């Protein structure tokens, strides 16, 4: 009988709304610049770019409640609110017309980014992994089964994020350059998708910085809402953010 040389890591998982069951997380795939206003905000032309992806490890998924830790090695932690698609089925070369049949449910997540490290990687033409794939970089709400999600989703619905009560991001799922079905289809041409894969589908404009002590709230109408507090910098104690006022960016 074969044995492991040490105990394997615990299976990453996400809570399912209204159930004691958990969804086991396999891959986390993220779509870049899938809202025209955000693409322009980041200096790109939204009319020319097909969907592109980057990835986070499965253990990056954590509950978007309580305290989410501030990561090491950054002075510019930024938020990006996104609709998250949780797959219950998978496959390769999935057609767009069949793509939504693969969906188990939906959630709302935040693609946390070490923006300073991302810019350094871009400048050096290096991969983004250290900027996007760090521990707890994908806080998200519970997953709501597709049968319980508003009928308008994923084709439309308000998506928003606020910091300390000040709205920073607000858009509509209908503004996606590539709709959810097309995103799933595109991902299935690059990978063989499987149950437990999560897809972060892009963020609207208004991304900006977070500081320790910030209270982050957000949601997608007809899906879910979340609220969490940003933890202290490593080695520091959590305290209130003096004169906290969101300034955008």
mmCIF file of C-alpha atoms in Angstrom:
data_model
loop_
_atom_site.group_PDB
_atom_site.id
_atom_site.type_symbol
_atom_site.label_atom_id
_atom_site.label_comp_id
_atom_site.label_asym_id
_atom_site.label_seq_id
_atom_site.Cartn_x
_atom_site.Cartn_y
_atom_site.Cartn_z
ATOM 1 C CA UNK A 1 0.000 0.000 0.000
ATOM 2 C CA UNK A 2 1.346 3.416 -0.928
ATOM 3 C CA UNK A 3 1.577 6.154 1.689
ATOM 4 C CA UNK A 4 2.475 9.840 1.620
ATOM 5 C CA UNK A 5 5.853 10.909 2.993
ATOM 6 C CA UNK A 6 3.967 13.541 5.019
ATOM 7 C CA UNK A 7 0.304 14.328 5.569
ATOM 8 C CA UNK A 8 -1.241 16.048 2.525
ATOM 9 C CA UNK A 9 -2.579 19.573 2.887
ATOM 10 C CA UNK A 10 -6.239 20.051 3.704
ATOM 11 C CA UNK A 11 -8.570 20.360 0.721
ATOM 12 C CA UNK A 12 -9.347 24.047 0.031
ATOM 13 C CA UNK A 13 -13.097 24.619 0.123
ATOM 14 C CA UNK A 14 -15.789 27.289 0.073
ATOM 15 C CA UNK A 15 -19.047 27.322 2.002
ATOM 16 C CA UNK A 16 -22.319 26.812 0.128
ATOM 17 C CA UNK A 17 -25.151 29.122 1.118
ATOM 18 C CA UNK A 18 -27.974 27.425 2.978
ATOM 19 C CA UNK A 19 -26.098 24.145 3.350
ATOM 20 C CA UNK A 20 -23.602 22.410 5.615
ATOM 21 C CA UNK A 21 -21.830 21.141 2.509
ATOM 22 C CA UNK A 22 -18.606 22.590 1.152
ATOM 23 C CA UNK A 23 -17.484 22.999 -2.435
ATOM 24 C CA UNK A 24 -13.953 21.598 -2.880
ATOM 25 C CA UNK A 25 -11.807 24.124 -4.736
ATOM 26 C CA UNK A 26 -9.576 22.902 -7.548
ATOM 27 C CA UNK A 27 -8.235 25.754 -9.691
ATOM 28 C CA UNK A 28 -8.907 29.485 -9.447
ATOM 29 C CA UNK A 29 -8.817 31.111 -12.878
ATOM 30 C CA UNK A 30 -9.158 34.873 -13.245
ATOM 31 C CA UNK A 31 -10.047 36.924 -16.315
ATOM 32 C CA UNK A 32 -8.143 40.155 -16.852
ATOM 33 C CA UNK A 33 -9.694 43.413 -18.048
ATOM 34 C CA UNK A 34 -13.175 42.112 -18.829
ATOM 35 C CA UNK A 35 -14.934 45.469 -18.334
ATOM 36 C CA UNK A 36 -14.216 48.203 -20.880
ATOM 37 C CA UNK A 37 -13.957 50.968 -18.274
ATOM 38 C CA UNK A 38 -11.460 48.960 -16.211
ATOM 39 C CA UNK A 39 -9.425 48.080 -19.301
ATOM 40 C CA UNK A 40 -9.120 51.787 -20.107
ATOM 41 C CA UNK A 41 -8.337 52.492 -16.452
ATOM 42 C CA UNK A 42 -5.394 50.088 -16.725
ATOM 43 C CA UNK A 43 -4.187 51.610 -19.997
ATOM 44 C CA UNK A 44 -5.506 49.010 -22.450
ATOM 45 C CA UNK A 45 -7.796 49.091 -25.499
ATOM 46 C CA UNK A 46 -10.879 46.981 -24.692
ATOM 47 C CA UNK A 47 -11.853 46.629 -28.358
ATOM 48 C CA UNK A 48 -8.730 44.646 -29.239
ATOM 49 C CA UNK A 49 -8.150 42.152 -26.437
ATOM 50 C CA UNK A 50 -9.529 38.601 -26.404
ATOM 51 C CA UNK A 51 -10.034 37.186 -22.897
ATOM 52 C CA UNK A 52 -6.804 36.368 -21.073
ATOM 53 C CA UNK A 53 -6.345 34.515 -17.819
ATOM 54 C CA UNK A 54 -4.099 34.302 -14.810
ATOM 55 C CA UNK A 55 -4.387 31.894 -11.897
ATOM 56 C CA UNK A 56 -4.381 31.752 -8.119
ATOM 57 C CA UNK A 57 -3.796 28.618 -6.030
ATOM 58 C CA UNK A 58 -6.884 26.932 -4.629
ATOM 59 C CA UNK A 59 -5.892 27.784 -1.055
ATOM 60 C CA UNK A 60 -6.091 31.515 -1.919
ATOM 61 C CA UNK A 61 -9.877 31.201 -1.513
ATOM 62 C CA UNK A 62 -10.942 32.297 1.975
ATOM 63 C CA UNK A 63 -14.212 33.482 3.464
ATOM 64 C CA UNK A 64 -14.860 37.191 2.883
ATOM 65 C CA UNK A 65 -15.804 37.812 6.488
ATOM 66 C CA UNK A 66 -14.016 38.518 9.739
ATOM 67 C CA UNK A 67 -10.421 39.612 9.182
ATOM 68 C CA UNK A 68 -8.598 39.038 5.887
ATOM 69 C CA UNK A 69 -4.828 39.317 6.392
ATOM 70 C CA UNK A 70 -2.727 42.076 4.890
ATOM 71 C CA UNK A 71 -0.011 40.310 2.855
ATOM 72 C CA UNK A 72 3.729 40.613 3.173
ATOM 73 C CA UNK A 73 6.052 42.357 0.695
ATOM 74 C CA UNK A 74 3.689 45.104 -0.436
ATOM 75 C CA UNK A 75 2.892 48.731 0.212
ATOM 76 C CA UNK A 76 0.077 48.809 -2.355
ATOM 77 C CA UNK A 77 -2.617 46.211 -1.702
ATOM 78 C CA UNK A 78 -5.553 46.805 -4.057
ATOM 79 C CA UNK A 79 -9.104 45.445 -4.389
ATOM 80 C CA UNK A 80 -10.980 44.203 -7.480
ATOM 81 C CA UNK A 81 -14.561 43.002 -6.901
ATOM 82 C CA UNK A 82 -15.770 40.227 -9.218
ATOM 83 C CA UNK A 83 -18.577 37.787 -9.909
ATOM 84 C CA UNK A 84 -17.222 34.291 -9.229
ATOM 85 C CA UNK A 85 -18.445 31.251 -11.149
ATOM 86 C CA UNK A 86 -18.175 27.858 -9.422
ATOM 87 C CA UNK A 87 -18.232 24.903 -11.800
ATOM 88 C CA UNK A 88 -20.094 21.701 -11.015
ATOM 89 C CA UNK A 89 -19.152 20.072 -14.300
ATOM 90 C CA UNK A 90 -16.266 20.522 -16.695
ATOM 91 C CA UNK A 91 -14.678 19.513 -19.946
ATOM 92 C CA UNK A 92 -12.610 20.799 -22.839
ATOM 93 C CA UNK A 93 -13.656 22.889 -25.834
ATOM 94 C CA UNK A 94 -17.022 23.712 -24.300
ATOM 95 C CA UNK A 95 -19.301 25.717 -26.584
ATOM 96 C CA UNK A 96 -20.600 29.030 -25.297
ATOM 97 C CA UNK A 97 -24.187 27.817 -25.751
ATOM 98 C CA UNK A 98 -23.461 24.918 -23.367
ATOM 99 C CA UNK A 99 -21.214 26.742 -20.933
ATOM 100 C CA UNK A 100 -23.772 27.792 -18.321
ATOM 101 C CA UNK A 101 -24.827 24.149 -17.986
ATOM 102 C CA UNK A 102 -21.460 23.538 -16.304
ATOM 103 C CA UNK A 103 -22.131 26.070 -13.510
ATOM 104 C CA UNK A 104 -22.901 24.894 -9.984
ATOM 105 C CA UNK A 105 -23.375 28.355 -8.539
ATOM 106 C CA UNK A 106 -22.165 31.915 -8.155
ATOM 107 C CA UNK A 107 -20.409 33.981 -5.500
ATOM 108 C CA UNK A 108 -18.836 37.410 -5.110
ATOM 109 C CA UNK A 109 -15.097 37.635 -4.628
ATOM 110 C CA UNK A 110 -12.283 40.143 -4.352
ATOM 111 C CA UNK A 111 -9.153 39.671 -6.429
ATOM 112 C CA UNK A 112 -6.622 41.130 -3.992
ATOM 113 C CA UNK A 113 -3.508 42.348 -5.786
ATOM 114 C CA UNK A 114 -0.063 43.430 -4.641
ATOM 115 C CA UNK A 115 -0.090 46.195 -7.253
ATOM 116 C CA UNK A 116 3.449 47.391 -6.638
ATOM 117 C CA UNK A 117 4.786 43.888 -7.215
ATOM 118 C CA UNK A 118 2.604 43.517 -10.305
ATOM 119 C CA UNK A 119 4.021 46.728 -11.766
ATOM 120 C CA UNK A 120 7.553 45.591 -11.029
ATOM 121 C CA UNK A 121 6.817 42.300 -12.808
ATOM 122 C CA UNK A 122 5.337 44.123 -15.795
ATOM 123 C CA UNK A 123 8.325 46.447 -16.025
ATOM 124 C CA UNK A 124 10.692 43.463 -15.977
ATOM 125 C CA UNK A 125 8.450 41.393 -18.293
ATOM 126 C CA UNK A 126 8.135 38.708 -15.650
ATOM 127 C CA UNK A 127 5.098 36.622 -14.547
ATOM 128 C CA UNK A 128 2.541 38.129 -12.143
ATOM 129 C CA UNK A 129 2.294 35.145 -9.806
ATOM 130 C CA UNK A 130 3.725 36.856 -6.728
ATOM 131 C CA UNK A 131 1.357 39.808 -7.248
ATOM 132 C CA UNK A 132 -1.831 37.774 -7.660
ATOM 133 C CA UNK A 133 -1.376 34.306 -6.172
ATOM 134 C CA UNK A 134 -0.479 34.953 -2.544
ATOM 135 C CA UNK A 135 -2.176 33.440 0.511
ATOM 136 C CA UNK A 136 -5.767 34.619 1.126
ATOM 137 C CA UNK A 137 -5.734 36.647 -2.101
ATOM 138 C CA UNK A 138 -9.237 35.494 -3.103
ATOM 139 C CA UNK A 139 -11.697 36.291 -0.295
ATOM 140 C CA UNK A 140 -15.226 35.405 -1.395
ATOM 141 C CA UNK A 141 -18.787 35.028 -0.234
ATOM 142 C CA UNK A 142 -20.563 31.738 0.156
ATOM 143 C CA UNK A 143 -21.498 30.072 -3.133
ATOM 144 C CA UNK A 144 -25.168 30.362 -4.024
ATOM 145 C CA UNK A 145 -26.456 27.461 -6.168
ATOM 146 C CA UNK A 146 -27.437 28.634 -9.643
ATOM 147 C CA UNK A 147 -31.052 27.596 -9.078
ATOM 148 C CA UNK A 148 -31.319 30.174 -6.260
ATOM 149 C CA UNK A 149 -29.621 33.067 -8.062
ATOM 150 C CA UNK A 150 -31.623 35.924 -9.588
ATOM 151 C CA UNK A 151 -32.687 35.005 -13.125
ATOM 152 C CA UNK A 152 -30.891 38.061 -14.524
ATOM 153 C CA UNK A 153 -27.497 36.719 -13.418
ATOM 154 C CA UNK A 154 -24.993 36.279 -15.004
ATOM 155 C CA UNK A 155 -26.274 38.446 -17.869
ATOM 156 C CA UNK A 156 -26.863 41.499 -15.685
ATOM 157 C CA UNK A 157 -26.939 42.834 -12.157
ATOM 158 C CA UNK A 158 -25.254 45.563 -10.147
ATOM 159 C CA UNK A 159 -21.756 44.779 -8.865
ATOM 160 C CA UNK A 160 -20.193 47.053 -6.249
ATOM 161 C CA UNK A 161 -17.541 47.470 -3.577
ATOM 162 C CA UNK A 162 -17.152 50.047 -0.816
ATOM 163 C CA UNK A 163 -14.289 50.881 1.540
ATOM 164 C CA UNK A 164 -15.250 52.271 4.942
ATOM 165 C CA UNK A 165 -18.718 53.025 3.584
ATOM 166 C CA UNK A 166 -17.504 54.965 0.544
ATOM 167 C CA UNK A 167 -18.407 53.398 -2.816
ATOM 168 C CA UNK A 168 -15.296 52.686 -4.854
ATOM 169 C CA UNK A 169 -16.518 50.356 -7.603
ATOM 170 C CA UNK A 170 -19.981 50.134 -9.142
ATOM 171 C CA UNK A 171 -20.930 48.581 -12.445
ATOM 172 C CA UNK A 172 -23.202 46.017 -14.038
ATOM 173 C CA UNK A 173 -22.539 42.460 -15.150
ATOM 174 C CA UNK A 174 -24.069 43.416 -18.486
ATOM 175 C CA UNK A 175 -20.983 45.592 -19.082
ATOM 176 C CA UNK A 176 -18.650 42.600 -19.387
ATOM 177 C CA UNK A 177 -16.736 42.582 -22.670
ATOM 178 C CA UNK A 178 -16.891 38.775 -22.684
ATOM 179 C CA UNK A 179 -20.061 37.364 -21.047
ATOM 180 C CA UNK A 180 -19.739 34.542 -18.528
ATOM 181 C CA UNK A 181 -20.606 31.831 -21.062
ATOM 182 C CA UNK A 182 -17.851 33.047 -23.395
ATOM 183 C CA UNK A 183 -15.372 33.211 -20.506
ATOM 184 C CA UNK A 184 -16.067 29.583 -19.559
ATOM 185 C CA UNK A 185 -15.756 28.515 -23.189
ATOM 186 C CA UNK A 186 -12.456 30.364 -23.599
ATOM 187 C CA UNK A 187 -11.062 28.859 -20.398
ATOM 188 C CA UNK A 188 -12.018 25.372 -21.560
ATOM 189 C CA UNK A 189 -9.884 25.825 -24.656
ATOM 190 C CA UNK A 190 -6.833 26.536 -22.505
ATOM 191 C CA UNK A 191 -7.474 23.964 -19.743
ATOM 192 C CA UNK A 192 -9.643 20.920 -19.197
ATOM 193 C CA UNK A 193 -12.096 22.325 -16.671
ATOM 194 C CA UNK A 194 -13.433 20.222 -13.808
ATOM 195 C CA UNK A 195 -15.881 20.418 -10.899
ATOM 196 C CA UNK A 196 -14.531 22.705 -8.214
ATOM 197 C CA UNK A 197 -12.893 25.155 -10.592
ATOM 198 C CA UNK A 198 -13.617 28.789 -9.732
ATOM 199 C CA UNK A 199 -13.558 31.536 -12.346
ATOM 200 C CA UNK A 200 -13.241 35.191 -11.340
ATOM 201 C CA UNK A 201 -14.879 37.007 -14.250
ATOM 202 C CA UNK A 202 -13.307 40.475 -14.172
ATOM 203 C CA UNK A 203 -13.806 43.767 -12.364
ATOM 204 C CA UNK A 204 -15.334 47.151 -13.201
ATOM 205 C CA UNK A 205 -13.406 50.419 -12.931
ATOM 206 C CA UNK A 206 -12.505 52.037 -9.645
ATOM 207 C CA UNK A 207 -9.877 49.651 -8.266
ATOM 208 C CA UNK A 208 -7.907 51.196 -5.445
ATOM 209 C CA UNK A 209 -5.792 50.727 -2.327
ATOM 210 C CA UNK A 210 -6.548 49.103 1.001
ATOM 211 C CA UNK A 211 -4.925 49.830 4.353
ATOM 212 C CA UNK A 212 -4.976 47.847 7.588
ATOM 213 C CA UNK A 213 -8.231 48.384 9.452
ATOM 214 C CA UNK A 214 -10.266 49.180 6.337
ATOM 215 C CA UNK A 215 -13.773 47.688 6.266
ATOM 216 C CA UNK A 216 -14.536 46.278 2.823
ATOM 217 C CA UNK A 217 -18.116 45.560 1.753
ATOM 218 C CA UNK A 218 -19.533 44.589 -1.601
ATOM 219 C CA UNK A 219 -21.808 42.342 -3.559
ATOM 220 C CA UNK A 220 -23.662 41.457 -6.706
ATOM 221 C CA UNK A 221 -27.398 42.107 -6.720
ATOM 222 C CA UNK A 222 -29.267 38.827 -6.877
ATOM 223 C CA UNK A 223 -26.262 36.790 -5.706
ATOM 224 C CA UNK A 224 -24.625 37.715 -2.385
ATOM 225 C CA UNK A 225 -22.932 40.392 -0.302
ATOM 226 C CA UNK A 226 -19.820 40.285 1.885
ATOM 227 C CA UNK A 227 -18.049 42.308 4.572
ATOM 228 C CA UNK A 228 -14.539 41.924 5.961
ATOM 229 C CA UNK A 229 -11.837 43.935 7.697
ATOM 230 C CA UNK A 230 -8.283 44.171 6.402
ATOM 231 C CA UNK A 231 -5.863 42.802 8.976
ATOM 232 C CA UNK A 232 -2.743 44.493 10.287
ATOM 233 C CA UNK A 233 0.518 44.566 8.398
ATOM 234 C CA UNK A 234 2.602 41.533 9.344
ATOM 235 C CA UNK A 235 4.146 42.186 12.739
ATOM 236 C CA UNK A 236 1.831 45.098 13.565
ATOM 237 C CA UNK A 237 -1.278 45.345 15.711
ATOM 238 C CA UNK A 238 -4.642 46.044 14.096
ATOM 239 C CA UNK A 239 -5.914 49.526 14.856
ATOM 240 C CA UNK A 240 -8.310 52.034 13.340
ATOM 241 C CA UNK A 241 -7.273 53.848 10.202
ATOM 242 C CA UNK A 242 -6.889 57.504 11.330
ATOM 243 C CA UNK A 243 -9.257 59.805 9.472
ATOM 244 C CA UNK A 244 -10.136 57.010 7.049
ATOM 245 C CA UNK A 245 -11.504 58.450 3.839
ATOM 246 C CA UNK A 246 -11.551 56.567 0.543
ATOM 247 C CA UNK A 247 -9.925 58.578 -2.191
ATOM 248 C CA UNK A 248 -10.322 56.224 -5.136
ATOM 249 C CA UNK A 249 -7.528 55.279 -7.489
#
